[in-house]
PDB file of C-alpha atoms in Angstrom:
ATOM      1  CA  UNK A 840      12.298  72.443 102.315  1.00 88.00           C
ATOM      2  CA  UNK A 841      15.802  73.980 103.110  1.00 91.00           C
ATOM      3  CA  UNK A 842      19.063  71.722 101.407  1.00 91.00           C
ATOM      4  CA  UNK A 843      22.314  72.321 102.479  1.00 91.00           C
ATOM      5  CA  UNK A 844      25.313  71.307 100.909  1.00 90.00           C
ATOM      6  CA  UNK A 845      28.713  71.105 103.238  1.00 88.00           C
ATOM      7  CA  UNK A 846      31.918  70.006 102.543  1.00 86.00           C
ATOM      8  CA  UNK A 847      33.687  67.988 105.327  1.00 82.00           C
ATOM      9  CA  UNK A 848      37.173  67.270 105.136  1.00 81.00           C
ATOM     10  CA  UNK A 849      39.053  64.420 107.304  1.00 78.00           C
ATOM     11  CA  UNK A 850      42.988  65.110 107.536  1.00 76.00           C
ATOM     12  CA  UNK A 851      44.793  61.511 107.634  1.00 77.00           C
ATOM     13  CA  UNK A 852      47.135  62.987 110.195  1.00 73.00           C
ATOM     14  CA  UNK A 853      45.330  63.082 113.520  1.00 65.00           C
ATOM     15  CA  UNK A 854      46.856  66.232 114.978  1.00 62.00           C
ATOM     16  CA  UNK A 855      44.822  68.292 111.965  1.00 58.00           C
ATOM     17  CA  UNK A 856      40.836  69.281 112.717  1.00 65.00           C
ATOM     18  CA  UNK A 857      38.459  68.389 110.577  1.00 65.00           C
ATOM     19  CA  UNK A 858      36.714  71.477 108.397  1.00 69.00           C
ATOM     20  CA  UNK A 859      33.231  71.463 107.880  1.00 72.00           C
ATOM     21  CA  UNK A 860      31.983  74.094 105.481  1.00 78.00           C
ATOM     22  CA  UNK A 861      28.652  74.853 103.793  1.00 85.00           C
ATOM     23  CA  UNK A 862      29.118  75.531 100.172  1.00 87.00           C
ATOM     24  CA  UNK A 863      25.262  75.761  99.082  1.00 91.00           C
ATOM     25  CA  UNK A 864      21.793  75.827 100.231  1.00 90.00           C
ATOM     26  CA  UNK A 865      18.971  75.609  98.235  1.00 90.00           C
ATOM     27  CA  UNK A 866      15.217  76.286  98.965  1.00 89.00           C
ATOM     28  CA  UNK A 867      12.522  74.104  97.492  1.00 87.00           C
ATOM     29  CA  UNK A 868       8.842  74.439  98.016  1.00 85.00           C
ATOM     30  CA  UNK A 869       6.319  72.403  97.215  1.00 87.00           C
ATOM     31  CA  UNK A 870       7.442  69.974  94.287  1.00 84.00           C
ATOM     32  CA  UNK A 871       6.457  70.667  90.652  1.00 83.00           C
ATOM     33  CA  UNK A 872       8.199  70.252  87.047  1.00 84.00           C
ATOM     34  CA  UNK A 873      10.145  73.584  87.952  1.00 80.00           C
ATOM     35  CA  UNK A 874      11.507  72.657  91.441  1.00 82.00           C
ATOM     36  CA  UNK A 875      12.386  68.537  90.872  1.00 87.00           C
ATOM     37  CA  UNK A 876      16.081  68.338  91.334  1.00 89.00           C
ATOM     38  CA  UNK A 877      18.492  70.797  90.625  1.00 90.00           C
ATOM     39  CA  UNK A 878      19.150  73.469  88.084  1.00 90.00           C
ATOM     40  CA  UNK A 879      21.833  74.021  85.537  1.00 92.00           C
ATOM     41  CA  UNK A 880      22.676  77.077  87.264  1.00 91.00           C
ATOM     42  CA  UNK A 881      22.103  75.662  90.582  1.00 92.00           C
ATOM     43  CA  UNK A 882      24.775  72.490  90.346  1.00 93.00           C
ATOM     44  CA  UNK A 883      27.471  74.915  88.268  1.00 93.00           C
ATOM     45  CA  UNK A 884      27.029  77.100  91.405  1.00 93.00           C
ATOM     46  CA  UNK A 885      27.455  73.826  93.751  1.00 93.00           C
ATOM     47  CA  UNK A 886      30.241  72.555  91.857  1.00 93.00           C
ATOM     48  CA  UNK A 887      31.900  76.021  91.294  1.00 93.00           C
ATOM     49  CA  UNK A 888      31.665  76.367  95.190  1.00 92.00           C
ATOM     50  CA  UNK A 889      32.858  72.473  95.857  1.00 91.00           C
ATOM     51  CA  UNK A 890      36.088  73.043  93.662  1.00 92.00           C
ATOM     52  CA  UNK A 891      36.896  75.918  95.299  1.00 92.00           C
ATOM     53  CA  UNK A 892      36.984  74.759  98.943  1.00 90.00           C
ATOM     54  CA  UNK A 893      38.968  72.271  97.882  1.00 90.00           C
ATOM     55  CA  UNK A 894      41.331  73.614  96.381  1.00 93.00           C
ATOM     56  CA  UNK A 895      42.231  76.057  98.630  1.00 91.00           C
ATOM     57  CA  UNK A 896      42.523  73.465 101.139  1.00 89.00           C
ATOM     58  CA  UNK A 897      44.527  71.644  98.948  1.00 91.00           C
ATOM     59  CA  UNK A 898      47.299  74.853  98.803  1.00 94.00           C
ATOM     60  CA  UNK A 899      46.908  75.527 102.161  1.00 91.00           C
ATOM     61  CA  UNK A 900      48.126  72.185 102.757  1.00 90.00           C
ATOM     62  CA  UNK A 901      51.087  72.284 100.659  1.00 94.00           C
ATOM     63  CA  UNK A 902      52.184  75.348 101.450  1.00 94.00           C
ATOM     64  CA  UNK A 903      52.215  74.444 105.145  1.00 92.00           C
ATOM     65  CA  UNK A 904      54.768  71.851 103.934  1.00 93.00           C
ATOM     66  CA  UNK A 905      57.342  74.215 103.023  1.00 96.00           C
ATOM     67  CA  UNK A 906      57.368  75.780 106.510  1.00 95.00           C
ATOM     68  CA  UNK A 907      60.445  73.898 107.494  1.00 96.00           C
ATOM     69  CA  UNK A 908      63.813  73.489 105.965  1.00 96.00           C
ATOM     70  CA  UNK A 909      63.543  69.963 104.601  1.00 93.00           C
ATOM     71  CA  UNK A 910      67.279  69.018 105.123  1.00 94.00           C
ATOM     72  CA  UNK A 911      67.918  70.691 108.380  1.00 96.00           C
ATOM     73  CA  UNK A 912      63.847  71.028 109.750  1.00 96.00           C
ATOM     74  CA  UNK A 913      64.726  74.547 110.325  1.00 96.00           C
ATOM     75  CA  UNK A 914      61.982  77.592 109.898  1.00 97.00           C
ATOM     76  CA  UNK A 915      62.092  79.371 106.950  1.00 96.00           C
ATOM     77  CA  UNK A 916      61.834  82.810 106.875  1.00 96.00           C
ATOM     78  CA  UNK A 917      58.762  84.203 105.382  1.00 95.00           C
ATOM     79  CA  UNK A 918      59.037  86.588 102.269  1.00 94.00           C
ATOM     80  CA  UNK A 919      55.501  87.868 101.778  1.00 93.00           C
ATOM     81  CA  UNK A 920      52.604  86.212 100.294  1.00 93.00           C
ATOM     82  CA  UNK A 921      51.773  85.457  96.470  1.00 91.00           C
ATOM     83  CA  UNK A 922      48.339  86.139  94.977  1.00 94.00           C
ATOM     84  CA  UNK A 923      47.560  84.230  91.906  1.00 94.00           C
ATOM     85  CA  UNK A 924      44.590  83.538  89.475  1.00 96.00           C
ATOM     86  CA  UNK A 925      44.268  79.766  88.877  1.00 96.00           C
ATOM     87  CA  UNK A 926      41.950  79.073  86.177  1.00 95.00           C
ATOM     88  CA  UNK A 927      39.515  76.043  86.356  1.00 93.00           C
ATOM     89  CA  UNK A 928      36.441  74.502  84.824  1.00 91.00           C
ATOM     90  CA  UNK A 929      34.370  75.865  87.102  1.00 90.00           C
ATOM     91  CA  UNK A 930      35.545  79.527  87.018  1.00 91.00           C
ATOM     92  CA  UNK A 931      39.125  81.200  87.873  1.00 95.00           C
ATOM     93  CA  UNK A 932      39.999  81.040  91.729  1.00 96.00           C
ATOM     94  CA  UNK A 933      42.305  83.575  93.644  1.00 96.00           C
ATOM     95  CA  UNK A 934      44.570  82.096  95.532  1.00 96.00           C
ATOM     96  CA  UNK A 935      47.059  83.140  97.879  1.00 93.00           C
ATOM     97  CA  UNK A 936      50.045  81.844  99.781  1.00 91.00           C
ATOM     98  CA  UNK A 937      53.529  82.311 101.824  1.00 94.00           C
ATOM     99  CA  UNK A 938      56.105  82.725  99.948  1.00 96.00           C
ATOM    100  CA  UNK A 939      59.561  81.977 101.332  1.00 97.00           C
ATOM    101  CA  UNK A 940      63.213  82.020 101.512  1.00 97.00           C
ATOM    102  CA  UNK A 941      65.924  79.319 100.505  1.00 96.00           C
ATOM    103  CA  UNK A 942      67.615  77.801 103.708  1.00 94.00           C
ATOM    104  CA  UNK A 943      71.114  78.654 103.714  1.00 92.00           C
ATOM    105  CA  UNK A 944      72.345  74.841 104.796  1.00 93.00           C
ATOM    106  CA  UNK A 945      71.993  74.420 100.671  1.00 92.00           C
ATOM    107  CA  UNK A 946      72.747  76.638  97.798  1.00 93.00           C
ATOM    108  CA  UNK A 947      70.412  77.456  95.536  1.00 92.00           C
ATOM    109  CA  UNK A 948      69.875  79.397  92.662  1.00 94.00           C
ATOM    110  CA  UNK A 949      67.245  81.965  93.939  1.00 94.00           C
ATOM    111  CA  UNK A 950      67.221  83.207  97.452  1.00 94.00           C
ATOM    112  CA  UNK A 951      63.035  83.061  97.796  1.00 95.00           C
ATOM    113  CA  UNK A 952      60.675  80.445  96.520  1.00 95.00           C
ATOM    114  CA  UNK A 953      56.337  80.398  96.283  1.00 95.00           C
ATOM    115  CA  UNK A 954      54.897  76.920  96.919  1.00 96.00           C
ATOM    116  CA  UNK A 955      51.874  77.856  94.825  1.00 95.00           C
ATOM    117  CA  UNK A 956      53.636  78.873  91.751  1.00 94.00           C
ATOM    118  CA  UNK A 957      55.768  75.290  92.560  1.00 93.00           C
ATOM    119  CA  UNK A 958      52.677  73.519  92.444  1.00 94.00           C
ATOM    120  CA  UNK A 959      50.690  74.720  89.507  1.00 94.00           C
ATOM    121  CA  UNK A 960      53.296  76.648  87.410  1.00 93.00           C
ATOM    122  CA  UNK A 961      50.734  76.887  84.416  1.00 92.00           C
ATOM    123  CA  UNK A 962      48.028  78.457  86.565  1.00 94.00           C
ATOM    124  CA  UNK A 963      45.864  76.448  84.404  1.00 93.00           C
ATOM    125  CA  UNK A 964      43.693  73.458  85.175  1.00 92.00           C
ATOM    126  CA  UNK A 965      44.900  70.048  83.106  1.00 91.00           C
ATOM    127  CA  UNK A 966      41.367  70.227  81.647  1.00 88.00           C
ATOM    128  CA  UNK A 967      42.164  72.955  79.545  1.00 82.00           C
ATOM    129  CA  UNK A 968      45.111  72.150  77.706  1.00 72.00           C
TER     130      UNK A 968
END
């Protein structure tokens, strides 16, 4: 018997195609003591997989965000991308995004900016502290 495990995500806006992405499979014969269910190993490896397709959805989708000027829905110019470790329950993830640079309708007190680091300044799941 073949399992597979896939992760399907459904955007609430419309305009955004839905992902469908196979995070495990697993390959059972016939049952016994040994092969009932899954393994330790087997659903840290499912969940380690699981937590990391969504997250990296999750930053892809907030970084997207930043894309436009928020006061005057202008482009922002890009400034490179930003690699970071995020460390999680379920392992450490690598995770990279845009970085970008302040609009100049506004003044602000640095002239580039990283979503990511914005979002999870710690770098550290809540779980840990």
């Amino acid at each position: 018997m073949k399992i597979k495990i896939q992760v399907v995500i459904e955007h609430e806006d419309e305009k955004l195609e839905t992902i469908e992405e196979e995070i495990n499979c697993l390959q059972r014969g016939r049952p016994s003591l040994e092969t009932l269910g899954l393994t330790l190993a087997e659903s840290k490896e499912i969940l380690a997989n699981f937590q990391e397709k969504i997250v990296k959805q999750q930053v892809a989708e907030h970084v997207q965000r930043f894309q436009l000027c928020e006061y005057c829905r202008q482009p922002r110019r890009r400034n490179g991308r930003q690699k970071m470790t995020y460390r999680t329950l379920f392992g450490n993830l690598r995770l990279s995004g845009q970085r970008f640079y302040h609009c100049l309708c506004r003044p602000q007190t640095t002239t580039s900016f990283s979503p990511i680091a914005g979002l999870i300044p710690e770098r550290t799941a809540p779980e840990f502290c």
